[in-house]
mmCIF file of C-alpha atoms and ligand atoms in Angstrom:
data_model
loop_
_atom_site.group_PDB
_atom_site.id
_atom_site.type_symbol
_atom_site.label_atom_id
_atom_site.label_comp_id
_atom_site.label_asym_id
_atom_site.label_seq_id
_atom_site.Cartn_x
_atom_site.Cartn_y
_atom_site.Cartn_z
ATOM 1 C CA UNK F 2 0.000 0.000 0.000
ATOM 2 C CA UNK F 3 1.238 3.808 -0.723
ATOM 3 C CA UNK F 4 1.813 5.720 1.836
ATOM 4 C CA UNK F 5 0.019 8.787 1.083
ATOM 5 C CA UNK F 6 1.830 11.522 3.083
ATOM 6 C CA UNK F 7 1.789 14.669 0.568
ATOM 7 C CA UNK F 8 -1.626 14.331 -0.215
ATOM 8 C CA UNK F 9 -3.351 18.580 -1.707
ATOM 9 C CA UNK F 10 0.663 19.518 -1.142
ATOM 10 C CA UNK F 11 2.055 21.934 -4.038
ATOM 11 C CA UNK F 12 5.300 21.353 -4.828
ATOM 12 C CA UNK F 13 8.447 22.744 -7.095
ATOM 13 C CA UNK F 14 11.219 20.211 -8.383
ATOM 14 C CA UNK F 15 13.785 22.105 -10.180
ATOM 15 C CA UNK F 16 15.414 20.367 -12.592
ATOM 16 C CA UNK F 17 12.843 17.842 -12.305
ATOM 17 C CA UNK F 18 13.590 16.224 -15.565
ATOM 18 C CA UNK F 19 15.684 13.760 -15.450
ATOM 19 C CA UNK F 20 18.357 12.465 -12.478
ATOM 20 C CA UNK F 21 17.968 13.039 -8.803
ATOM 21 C CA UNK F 22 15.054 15.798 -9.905
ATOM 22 C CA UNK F 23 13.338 13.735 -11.822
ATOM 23 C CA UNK F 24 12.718 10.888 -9.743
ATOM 24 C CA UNK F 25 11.993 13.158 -6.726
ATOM 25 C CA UNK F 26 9.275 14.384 -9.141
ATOM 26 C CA UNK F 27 7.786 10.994 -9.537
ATOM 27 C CA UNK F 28 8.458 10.017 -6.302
ATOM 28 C CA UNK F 29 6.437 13.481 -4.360
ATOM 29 C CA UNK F 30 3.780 12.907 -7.179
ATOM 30 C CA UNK F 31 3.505 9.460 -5.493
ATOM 31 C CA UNK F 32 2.987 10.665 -2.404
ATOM 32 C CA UNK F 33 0.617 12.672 -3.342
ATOM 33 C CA UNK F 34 1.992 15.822 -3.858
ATOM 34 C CA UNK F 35 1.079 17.758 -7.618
ATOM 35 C CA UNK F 36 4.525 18.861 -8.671
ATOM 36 C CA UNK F 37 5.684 21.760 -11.074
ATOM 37 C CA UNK F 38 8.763 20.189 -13.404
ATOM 38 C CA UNK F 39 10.635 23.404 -13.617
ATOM 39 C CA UNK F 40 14.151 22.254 -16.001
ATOM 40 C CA UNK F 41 16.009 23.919 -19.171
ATOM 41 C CA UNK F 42 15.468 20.727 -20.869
ATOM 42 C CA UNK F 43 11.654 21.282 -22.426
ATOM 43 C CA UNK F 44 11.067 17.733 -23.892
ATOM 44 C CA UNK F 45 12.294 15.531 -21.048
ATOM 45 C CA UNK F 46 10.542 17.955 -18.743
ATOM 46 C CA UNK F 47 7.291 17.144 -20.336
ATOM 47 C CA UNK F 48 8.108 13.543 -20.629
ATOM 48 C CA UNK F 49 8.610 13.452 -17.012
ATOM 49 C CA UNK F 50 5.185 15.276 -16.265
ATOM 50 C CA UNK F 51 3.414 13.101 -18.784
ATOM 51 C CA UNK F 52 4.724 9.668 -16.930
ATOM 52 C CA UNK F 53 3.595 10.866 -13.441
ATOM 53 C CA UNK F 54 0.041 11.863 -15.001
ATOM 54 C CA UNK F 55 -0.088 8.684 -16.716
ATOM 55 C CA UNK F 56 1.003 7.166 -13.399
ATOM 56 C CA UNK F 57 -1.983 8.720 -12.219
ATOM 57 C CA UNK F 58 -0.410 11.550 -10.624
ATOM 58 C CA UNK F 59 -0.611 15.409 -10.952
ATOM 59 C CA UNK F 60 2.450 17.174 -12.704
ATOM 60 C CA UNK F 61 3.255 19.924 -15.130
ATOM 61 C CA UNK F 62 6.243 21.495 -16.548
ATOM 62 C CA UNK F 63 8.017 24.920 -17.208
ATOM 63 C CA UNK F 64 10.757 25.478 -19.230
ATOM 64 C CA UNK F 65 13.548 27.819 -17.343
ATOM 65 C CA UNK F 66 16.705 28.489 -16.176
ATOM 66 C CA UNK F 67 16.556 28.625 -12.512
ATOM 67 C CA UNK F 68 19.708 31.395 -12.400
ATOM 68 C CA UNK F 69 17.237 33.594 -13.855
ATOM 69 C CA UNK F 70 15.250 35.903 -11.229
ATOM 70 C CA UNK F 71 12.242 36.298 -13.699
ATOM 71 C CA UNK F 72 12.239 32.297 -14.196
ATOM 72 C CA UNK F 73 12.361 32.352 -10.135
ATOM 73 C CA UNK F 74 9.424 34.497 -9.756
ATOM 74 C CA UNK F 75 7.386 32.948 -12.630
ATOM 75 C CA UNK F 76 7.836 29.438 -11.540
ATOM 76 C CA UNK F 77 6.484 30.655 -8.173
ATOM 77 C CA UNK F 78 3.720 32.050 -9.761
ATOM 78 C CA UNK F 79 2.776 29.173 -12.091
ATOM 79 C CA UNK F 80 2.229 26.294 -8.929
ATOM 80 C CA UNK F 81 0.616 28.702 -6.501
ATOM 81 C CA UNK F 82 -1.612 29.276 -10.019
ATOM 82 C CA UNK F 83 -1.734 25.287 -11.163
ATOM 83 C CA UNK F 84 -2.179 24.070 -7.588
ATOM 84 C CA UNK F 85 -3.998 26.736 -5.408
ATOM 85 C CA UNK F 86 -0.752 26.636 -2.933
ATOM 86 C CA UNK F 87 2.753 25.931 -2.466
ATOM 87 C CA UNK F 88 4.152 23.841 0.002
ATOM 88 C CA UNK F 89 7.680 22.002 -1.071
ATOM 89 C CA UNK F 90 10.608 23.616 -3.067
ATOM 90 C CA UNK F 91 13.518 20.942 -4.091
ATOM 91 C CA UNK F 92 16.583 23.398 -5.376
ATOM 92 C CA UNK F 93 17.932 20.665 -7.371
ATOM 93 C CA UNK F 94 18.719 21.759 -10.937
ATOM 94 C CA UNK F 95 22.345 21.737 -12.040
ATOM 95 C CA UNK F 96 24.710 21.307 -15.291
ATOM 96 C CA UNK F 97 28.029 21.615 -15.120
ATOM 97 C CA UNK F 98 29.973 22.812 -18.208
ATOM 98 C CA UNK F 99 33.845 22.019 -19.285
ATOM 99 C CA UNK F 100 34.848 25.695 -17.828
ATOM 100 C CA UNK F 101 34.180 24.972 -14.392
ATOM 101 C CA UNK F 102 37.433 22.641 -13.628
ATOM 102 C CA UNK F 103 40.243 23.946 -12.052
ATOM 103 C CA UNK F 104 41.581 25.931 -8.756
ATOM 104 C CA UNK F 105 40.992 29.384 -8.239
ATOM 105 C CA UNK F 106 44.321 30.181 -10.264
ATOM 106 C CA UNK F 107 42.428 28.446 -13.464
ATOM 107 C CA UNK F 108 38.981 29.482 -13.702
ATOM 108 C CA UNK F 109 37.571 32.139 -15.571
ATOM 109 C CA UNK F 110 36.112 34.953 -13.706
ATOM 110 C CA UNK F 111 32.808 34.622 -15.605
ATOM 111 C CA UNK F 112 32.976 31.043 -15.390
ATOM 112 C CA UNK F 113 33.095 31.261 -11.435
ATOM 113 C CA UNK F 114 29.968 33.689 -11.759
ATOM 114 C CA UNK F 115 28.009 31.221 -13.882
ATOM 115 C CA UNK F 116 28.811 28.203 -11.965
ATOM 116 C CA UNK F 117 27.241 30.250 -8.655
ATOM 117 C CA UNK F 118 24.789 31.777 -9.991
ATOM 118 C CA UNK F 119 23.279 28.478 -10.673
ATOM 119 C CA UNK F 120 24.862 26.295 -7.872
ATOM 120 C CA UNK F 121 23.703 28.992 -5.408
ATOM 121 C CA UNK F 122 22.177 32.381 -6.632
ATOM 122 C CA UNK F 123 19.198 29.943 -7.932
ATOM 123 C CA UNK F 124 18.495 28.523 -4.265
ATOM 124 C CA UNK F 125 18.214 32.100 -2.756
ATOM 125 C CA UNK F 126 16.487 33.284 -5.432
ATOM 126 C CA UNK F 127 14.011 30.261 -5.258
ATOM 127 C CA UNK F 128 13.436 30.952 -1.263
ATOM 128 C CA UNK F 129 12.539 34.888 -1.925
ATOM 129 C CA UNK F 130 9.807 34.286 -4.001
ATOM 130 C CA UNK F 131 9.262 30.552 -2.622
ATOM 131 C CA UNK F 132 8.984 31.859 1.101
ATOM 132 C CA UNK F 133 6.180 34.726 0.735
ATOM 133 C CA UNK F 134 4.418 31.881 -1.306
ATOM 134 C CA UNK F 135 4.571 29.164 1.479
ATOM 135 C CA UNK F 136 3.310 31.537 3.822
ATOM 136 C CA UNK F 137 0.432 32.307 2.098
ATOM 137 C CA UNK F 138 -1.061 28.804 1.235
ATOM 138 C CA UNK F 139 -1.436 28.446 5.120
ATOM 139 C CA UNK F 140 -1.842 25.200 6.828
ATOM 140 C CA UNK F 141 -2.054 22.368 4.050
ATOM 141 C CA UNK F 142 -4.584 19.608 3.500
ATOM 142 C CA UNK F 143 -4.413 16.954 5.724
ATOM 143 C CA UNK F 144 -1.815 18.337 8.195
ATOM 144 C CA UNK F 145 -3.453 18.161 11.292
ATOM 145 C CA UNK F 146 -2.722 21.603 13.431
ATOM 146 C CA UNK F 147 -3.969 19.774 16.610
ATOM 147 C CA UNK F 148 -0.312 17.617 17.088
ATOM 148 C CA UNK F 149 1.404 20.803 16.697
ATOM 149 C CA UNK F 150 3.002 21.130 20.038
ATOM 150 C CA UNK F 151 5.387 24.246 19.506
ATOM 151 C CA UNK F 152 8.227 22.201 20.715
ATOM 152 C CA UNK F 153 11.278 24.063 20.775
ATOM 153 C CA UNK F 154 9.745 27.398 20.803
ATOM 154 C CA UNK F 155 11.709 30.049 22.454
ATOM 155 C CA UNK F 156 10.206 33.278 21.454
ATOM 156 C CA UNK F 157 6.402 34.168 20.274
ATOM 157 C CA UNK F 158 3.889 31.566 19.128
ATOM 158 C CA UNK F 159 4.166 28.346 17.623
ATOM 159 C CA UNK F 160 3.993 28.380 13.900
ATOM 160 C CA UNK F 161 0.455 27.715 12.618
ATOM 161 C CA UNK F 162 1.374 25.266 9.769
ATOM 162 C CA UNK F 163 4.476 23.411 9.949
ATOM 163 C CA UNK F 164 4.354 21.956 6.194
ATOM 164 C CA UNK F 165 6.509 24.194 4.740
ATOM 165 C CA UNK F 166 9.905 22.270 3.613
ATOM 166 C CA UNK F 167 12.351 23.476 1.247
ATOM 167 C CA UNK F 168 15.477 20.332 0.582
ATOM 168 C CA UNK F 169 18.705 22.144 -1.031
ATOM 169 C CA UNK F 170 20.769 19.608 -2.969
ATOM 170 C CA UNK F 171 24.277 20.103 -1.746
ATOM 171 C CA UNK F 172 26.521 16.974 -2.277
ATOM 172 C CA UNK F 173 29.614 15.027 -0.837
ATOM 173 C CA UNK F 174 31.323 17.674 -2.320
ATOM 174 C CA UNK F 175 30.061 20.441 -0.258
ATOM 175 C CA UNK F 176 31.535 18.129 2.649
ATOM 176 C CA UNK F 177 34.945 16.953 1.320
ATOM 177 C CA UNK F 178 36.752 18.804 -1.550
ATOM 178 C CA UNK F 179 38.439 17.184 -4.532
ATOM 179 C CA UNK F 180 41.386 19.206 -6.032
ATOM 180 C CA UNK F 181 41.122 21.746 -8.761
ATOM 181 C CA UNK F 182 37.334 21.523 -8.360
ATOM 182 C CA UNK F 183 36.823 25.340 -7.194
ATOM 183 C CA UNK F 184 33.545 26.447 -8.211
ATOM 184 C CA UNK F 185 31.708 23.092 -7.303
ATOM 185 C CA UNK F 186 32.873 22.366 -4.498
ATOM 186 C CA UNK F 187 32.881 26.393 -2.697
ATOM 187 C CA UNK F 188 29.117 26.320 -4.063
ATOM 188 C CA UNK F 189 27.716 23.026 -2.816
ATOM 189 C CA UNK F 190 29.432 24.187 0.600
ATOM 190 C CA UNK F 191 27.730 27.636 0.279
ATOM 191 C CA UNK F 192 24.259 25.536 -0.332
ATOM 192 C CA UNK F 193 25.014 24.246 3.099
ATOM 193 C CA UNK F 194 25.564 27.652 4.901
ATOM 194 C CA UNK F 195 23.106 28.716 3.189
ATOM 195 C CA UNK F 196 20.785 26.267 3.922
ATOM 196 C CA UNK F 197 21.356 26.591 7.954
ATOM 197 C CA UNK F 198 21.016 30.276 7.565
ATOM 198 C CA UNK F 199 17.423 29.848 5.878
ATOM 199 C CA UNK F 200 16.259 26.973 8.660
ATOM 200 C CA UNK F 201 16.948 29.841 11.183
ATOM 201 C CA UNK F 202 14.922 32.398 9.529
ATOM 202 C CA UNK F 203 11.879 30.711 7.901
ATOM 203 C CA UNK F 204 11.636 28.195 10.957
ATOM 204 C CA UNK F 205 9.169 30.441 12.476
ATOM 205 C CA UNK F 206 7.433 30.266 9.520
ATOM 206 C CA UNK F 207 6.226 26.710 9.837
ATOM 207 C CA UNK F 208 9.202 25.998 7.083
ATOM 208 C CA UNK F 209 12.026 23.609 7.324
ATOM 209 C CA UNK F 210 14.704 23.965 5.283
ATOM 210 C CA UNK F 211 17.206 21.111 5.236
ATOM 211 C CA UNK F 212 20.019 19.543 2.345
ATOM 212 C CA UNK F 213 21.031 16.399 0.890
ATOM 213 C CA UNK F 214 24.531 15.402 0.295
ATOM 214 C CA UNK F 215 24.220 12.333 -2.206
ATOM 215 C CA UNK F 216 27.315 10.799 -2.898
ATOM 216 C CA UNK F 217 27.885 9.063 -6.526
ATOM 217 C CA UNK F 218 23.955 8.212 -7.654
ATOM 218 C CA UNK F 219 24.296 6.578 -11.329
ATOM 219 C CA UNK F 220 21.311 8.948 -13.253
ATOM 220 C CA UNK F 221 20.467 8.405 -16.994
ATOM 221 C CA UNK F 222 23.657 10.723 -17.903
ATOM 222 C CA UNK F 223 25.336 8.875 -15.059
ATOM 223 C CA UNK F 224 24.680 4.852 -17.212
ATOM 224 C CA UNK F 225 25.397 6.679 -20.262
ATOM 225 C CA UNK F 226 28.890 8.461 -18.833
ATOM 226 C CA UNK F 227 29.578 5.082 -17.414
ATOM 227 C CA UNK F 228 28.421 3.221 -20.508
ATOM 228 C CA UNK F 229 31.207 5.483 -22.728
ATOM 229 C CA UNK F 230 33.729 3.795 -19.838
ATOM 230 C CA UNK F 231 32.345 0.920 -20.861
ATOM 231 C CA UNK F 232 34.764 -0.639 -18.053
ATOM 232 C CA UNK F 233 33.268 -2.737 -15.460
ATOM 233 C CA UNK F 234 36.686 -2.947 -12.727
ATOM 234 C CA UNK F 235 36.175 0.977 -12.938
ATOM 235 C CA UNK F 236 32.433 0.688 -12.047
ATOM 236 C CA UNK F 237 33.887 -2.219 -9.309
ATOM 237 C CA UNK F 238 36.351 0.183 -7.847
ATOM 238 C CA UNK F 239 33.857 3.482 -7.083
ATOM 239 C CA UNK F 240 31.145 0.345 -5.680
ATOM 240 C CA UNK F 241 34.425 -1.061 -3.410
ATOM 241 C CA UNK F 242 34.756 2.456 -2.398
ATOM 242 C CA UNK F 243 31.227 2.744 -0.576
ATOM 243 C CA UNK F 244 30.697 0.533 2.703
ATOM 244 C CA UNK F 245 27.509 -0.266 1.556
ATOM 245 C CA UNK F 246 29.380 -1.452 -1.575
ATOM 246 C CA UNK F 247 27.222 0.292 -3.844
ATOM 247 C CA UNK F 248 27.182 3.547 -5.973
ATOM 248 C CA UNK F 249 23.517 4.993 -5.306
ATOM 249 C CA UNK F 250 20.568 5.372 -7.677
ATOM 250 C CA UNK F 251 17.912 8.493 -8.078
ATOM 251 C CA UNK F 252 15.430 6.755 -6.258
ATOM 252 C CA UNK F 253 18.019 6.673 -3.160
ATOM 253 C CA UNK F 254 17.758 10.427 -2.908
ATOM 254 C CA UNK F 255 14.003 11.262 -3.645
ATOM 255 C CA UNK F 256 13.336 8.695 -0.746
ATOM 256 C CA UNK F 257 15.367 10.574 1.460
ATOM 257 C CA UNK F 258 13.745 14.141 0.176
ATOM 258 C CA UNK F 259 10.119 12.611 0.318
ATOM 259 C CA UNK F 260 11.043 11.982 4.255
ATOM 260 C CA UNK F 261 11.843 15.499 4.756
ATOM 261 C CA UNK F 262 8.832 16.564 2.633
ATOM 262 C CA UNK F 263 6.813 14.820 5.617
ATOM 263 C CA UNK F 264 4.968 15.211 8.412
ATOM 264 C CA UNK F 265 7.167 13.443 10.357
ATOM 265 C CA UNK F 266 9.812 15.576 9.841
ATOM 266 C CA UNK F 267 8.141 18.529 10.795
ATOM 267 C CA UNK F 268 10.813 18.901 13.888
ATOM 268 C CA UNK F 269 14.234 18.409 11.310
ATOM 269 C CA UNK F 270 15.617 21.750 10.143
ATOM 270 C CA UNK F 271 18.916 22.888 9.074
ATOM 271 C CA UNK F 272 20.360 19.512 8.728
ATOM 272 C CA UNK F 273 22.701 18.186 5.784
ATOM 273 C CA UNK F 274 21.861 14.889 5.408
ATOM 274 C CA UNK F 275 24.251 12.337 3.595
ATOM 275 C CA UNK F 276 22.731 9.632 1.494
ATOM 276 C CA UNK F 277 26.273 8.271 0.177
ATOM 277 C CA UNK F 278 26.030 4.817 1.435
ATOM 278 C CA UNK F 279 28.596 5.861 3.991
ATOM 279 C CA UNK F 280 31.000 7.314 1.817
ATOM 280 C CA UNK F 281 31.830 10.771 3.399
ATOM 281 C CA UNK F 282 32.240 8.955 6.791
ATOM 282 C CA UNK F 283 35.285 6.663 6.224
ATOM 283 C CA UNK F 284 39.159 7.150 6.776
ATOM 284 C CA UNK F 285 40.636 8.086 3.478
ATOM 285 C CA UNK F 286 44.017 6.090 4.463
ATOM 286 C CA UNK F 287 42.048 2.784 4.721
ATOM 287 C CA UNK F 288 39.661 3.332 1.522
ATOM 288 C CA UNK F 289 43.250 3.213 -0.369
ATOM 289 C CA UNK F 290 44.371 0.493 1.557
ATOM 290 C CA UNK F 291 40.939 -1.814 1.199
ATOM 291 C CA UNK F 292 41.133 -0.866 -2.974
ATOM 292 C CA UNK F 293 44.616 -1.518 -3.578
ATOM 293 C CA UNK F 294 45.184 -5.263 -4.271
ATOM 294 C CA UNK F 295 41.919 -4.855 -6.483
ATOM 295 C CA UNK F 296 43.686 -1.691 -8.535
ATOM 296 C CA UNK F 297 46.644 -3.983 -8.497
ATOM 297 C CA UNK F 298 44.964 -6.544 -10.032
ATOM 298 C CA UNK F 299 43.215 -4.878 -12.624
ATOM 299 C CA UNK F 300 45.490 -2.732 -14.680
ATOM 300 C CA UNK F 301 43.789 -1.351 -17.484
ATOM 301 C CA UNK F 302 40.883 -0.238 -14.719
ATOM 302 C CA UNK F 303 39.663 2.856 -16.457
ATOM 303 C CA UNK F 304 36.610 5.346 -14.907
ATOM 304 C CA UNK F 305 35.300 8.399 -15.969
ATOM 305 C CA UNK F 306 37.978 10.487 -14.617
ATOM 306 C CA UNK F 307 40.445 9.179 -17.227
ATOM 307 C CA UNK F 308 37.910 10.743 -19.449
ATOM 308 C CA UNK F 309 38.182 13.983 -18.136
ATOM 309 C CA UNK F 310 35.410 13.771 -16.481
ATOM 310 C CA UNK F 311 35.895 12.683 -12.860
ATOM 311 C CA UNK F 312 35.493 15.733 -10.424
ATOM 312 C CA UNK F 313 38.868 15.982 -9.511
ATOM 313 C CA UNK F 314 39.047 17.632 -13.570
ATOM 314 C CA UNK F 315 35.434 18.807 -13.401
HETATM 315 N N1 NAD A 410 24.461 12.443 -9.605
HETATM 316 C C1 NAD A 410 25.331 12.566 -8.617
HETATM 317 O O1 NAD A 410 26.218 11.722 -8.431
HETATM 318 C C2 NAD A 410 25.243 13.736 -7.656
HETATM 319 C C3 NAD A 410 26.004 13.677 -6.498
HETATM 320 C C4 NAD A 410 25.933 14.716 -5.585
HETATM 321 C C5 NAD A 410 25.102 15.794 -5.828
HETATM 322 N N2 NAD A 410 24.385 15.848 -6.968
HETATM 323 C C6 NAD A 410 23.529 17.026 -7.173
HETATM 324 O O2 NAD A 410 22.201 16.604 -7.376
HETATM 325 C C7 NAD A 410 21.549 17.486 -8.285
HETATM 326 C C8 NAD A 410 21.000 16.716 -9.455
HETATM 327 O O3 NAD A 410 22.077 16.058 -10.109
HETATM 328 P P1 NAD A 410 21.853 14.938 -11.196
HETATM 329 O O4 NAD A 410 23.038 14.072 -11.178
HETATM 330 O O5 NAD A 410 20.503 14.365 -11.052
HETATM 331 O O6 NAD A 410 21.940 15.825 -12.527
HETATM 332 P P2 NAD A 410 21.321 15.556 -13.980
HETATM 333 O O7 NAD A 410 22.222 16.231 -14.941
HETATM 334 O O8 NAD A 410 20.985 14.129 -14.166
HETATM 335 O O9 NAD A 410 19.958 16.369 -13.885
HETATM 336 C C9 NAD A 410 19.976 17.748 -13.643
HETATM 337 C C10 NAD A 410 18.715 18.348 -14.203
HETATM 338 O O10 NAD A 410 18.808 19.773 -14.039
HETATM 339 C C11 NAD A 410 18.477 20.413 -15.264
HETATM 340 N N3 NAD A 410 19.125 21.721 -15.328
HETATM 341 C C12 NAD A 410 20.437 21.991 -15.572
HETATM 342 N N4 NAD A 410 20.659 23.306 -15.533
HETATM 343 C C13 NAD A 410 19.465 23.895 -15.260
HETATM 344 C C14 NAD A 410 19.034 25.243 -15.087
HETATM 345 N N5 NAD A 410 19.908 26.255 -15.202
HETATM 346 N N6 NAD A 410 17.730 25.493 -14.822
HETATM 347 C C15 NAD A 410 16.843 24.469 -14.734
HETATM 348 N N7 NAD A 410 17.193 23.167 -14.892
HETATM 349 C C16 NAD A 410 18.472 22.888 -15.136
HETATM 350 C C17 NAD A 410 18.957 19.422 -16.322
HETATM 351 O O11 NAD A 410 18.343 19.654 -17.575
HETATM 352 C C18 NAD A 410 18.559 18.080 -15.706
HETATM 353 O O12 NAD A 410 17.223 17.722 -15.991
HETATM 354 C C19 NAD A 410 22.593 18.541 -8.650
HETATM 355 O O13 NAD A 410 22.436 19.661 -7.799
HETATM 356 C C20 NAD A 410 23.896 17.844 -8.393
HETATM 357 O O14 NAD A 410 24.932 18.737 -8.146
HETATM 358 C C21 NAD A 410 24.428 14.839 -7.898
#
């Protein structure tokens, strides 16, 4: 049986799509949640709304850059007008480009503007509108006002909805840094400051505001990068990597936003949650140790990064 737990709920997936984005789509449609695709990619945008309707859900897309203030406000606009209300933001949507490698000695200036504007100008500007939005939708259906206890309040009165959640996508990389990766790493680190700063303010709102550090989660592009590989010892040696010894898979991160979409996290703010199957919390020293006789013993192992592609050249 589905669990329910979104049920009348507007939400906002940007980047919604395809990847991480597009499953959390699917997967707050599910719940039942009606979800506004917002992604620069029109057709798979409105592939992804047509599945979840066909599913039997409620979705519909825009076509927008995020970055873009007017594409901020207008998304905004277009679920409180589709849906009556908003309720859930997920600040998903990225796509990295080839001039975004390097330390702060390589990167362009306007490279290091574009890469933030989208890694974190979109998230703020996504709350400013987002936020006023929220507030105004009031208490949502289903959420029943009478188990709101106020715990934790310190000043003034409880809020009177607590449905409001906003889930920033920050990543492993916001936690650890891998060289010569400047701009993605100092903005998915930002997304976490940022994210703390906005669970303090909106918090008396009746809005959470948490983030989700996924570690390596194989998306379409992810089977097709991995495909080009086309080198399964490479594929081995990022699964050996993971305690869990597994790479992760869309569906691993929408369940973890759907959870802070819920009720039952009405009392979680400000929290970066990892969903890297343990990644972020090992000894580096030992991870080398624990892959070396398999390295050793595969020695045309090739992965993306010998593409140029790994994030160490990202
Ligand atoms: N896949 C991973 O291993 C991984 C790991 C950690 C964090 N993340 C983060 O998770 C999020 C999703 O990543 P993904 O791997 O699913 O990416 P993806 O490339 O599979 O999907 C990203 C989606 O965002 C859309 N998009 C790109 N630029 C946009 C813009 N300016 N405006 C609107 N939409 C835009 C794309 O068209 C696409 O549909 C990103 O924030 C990424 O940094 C991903």
């Amino acid at each position: 049986m589905t669990d329910k737990r979104l049920t009348g709920r507007g939400a906002i997936v940007t980047g919604g799509a395809l990847g991480i984005g597009g499953a959390t789509a699917r997967k707050l449609a599910t719940e039942g949640a009606k979800v506004l695709i917002v992604d620069v990619e029109e057709d798979a945008a409105e592939a992804n709304a047509q599945r979840i309707t066909d599913a039997g859900g409620t979705a519909v897309a825009m076509t927008g850059d995020v970055s873009q203030e007017q594409v901020a406000k207008e998304m905004v606009e277009r679920a409180v007008h589709e849906f009556g209300r908003l309720d859930i933001m997920v600040q998903n949507a990225y796509g990295g480009g080839n001039d975004r490698a390097g330390s702060a000695v390589e990167v362009k200036p306007e490279s290091w503007r574009s890469g933030m504007d989208l890694l974190v100008t979109a998230l703020y500007l996504g709350a400013k509108y987002g936020v006023p939005a929220m507030e105004e939708s009031g208490s949502a259906p289903g959420f029943n006002t009478g188990s709101w206890t106020g715990a934790g309040l310190r000043h003034g009165d409880a809020p009177k909805m607590n449905v409001g959640r906003i889930v920033n996508l920050s990543s492993v990389h916001g936690l650890l840094q891998a060289p010569r990766s400047l701009i993605y790493e100092a903005g998915k680190a930002a997304v976490i400051g940022l994210t703390r700063q906005m669970a303090v303010d909106f918090g008396p709102l009746g809005i959470t505001v948490n983030a989700i550090a996924p570690g390596h989660i194989v998306t379409e592009r992810g089977e097709a990068m991995w495909g080009e590989v086309g080198n399964e010892p490479g594929f081995k040696l990022f699964e050996l990597q993971y305690p869990v010894r597994r790479t992760g898979v869309p569906d691993d991160i929408a369940a973890g936003i759907a959870f802070l979409c819920s009720d039952e996290a009405s009392f979680i703010t400000g929290v970066v949650l990892p969903i890297d199957g343990g990644l972020s919390i090992q000894l580096q020293e030992n991870i080398v140790m624990d892959t070396k006789d398999f390295i050793v013993e595969n020695p045309g192992l090739k992965t993306h990064f010998d593409q140029g592609r790994g994030t160490s050249r990202r």
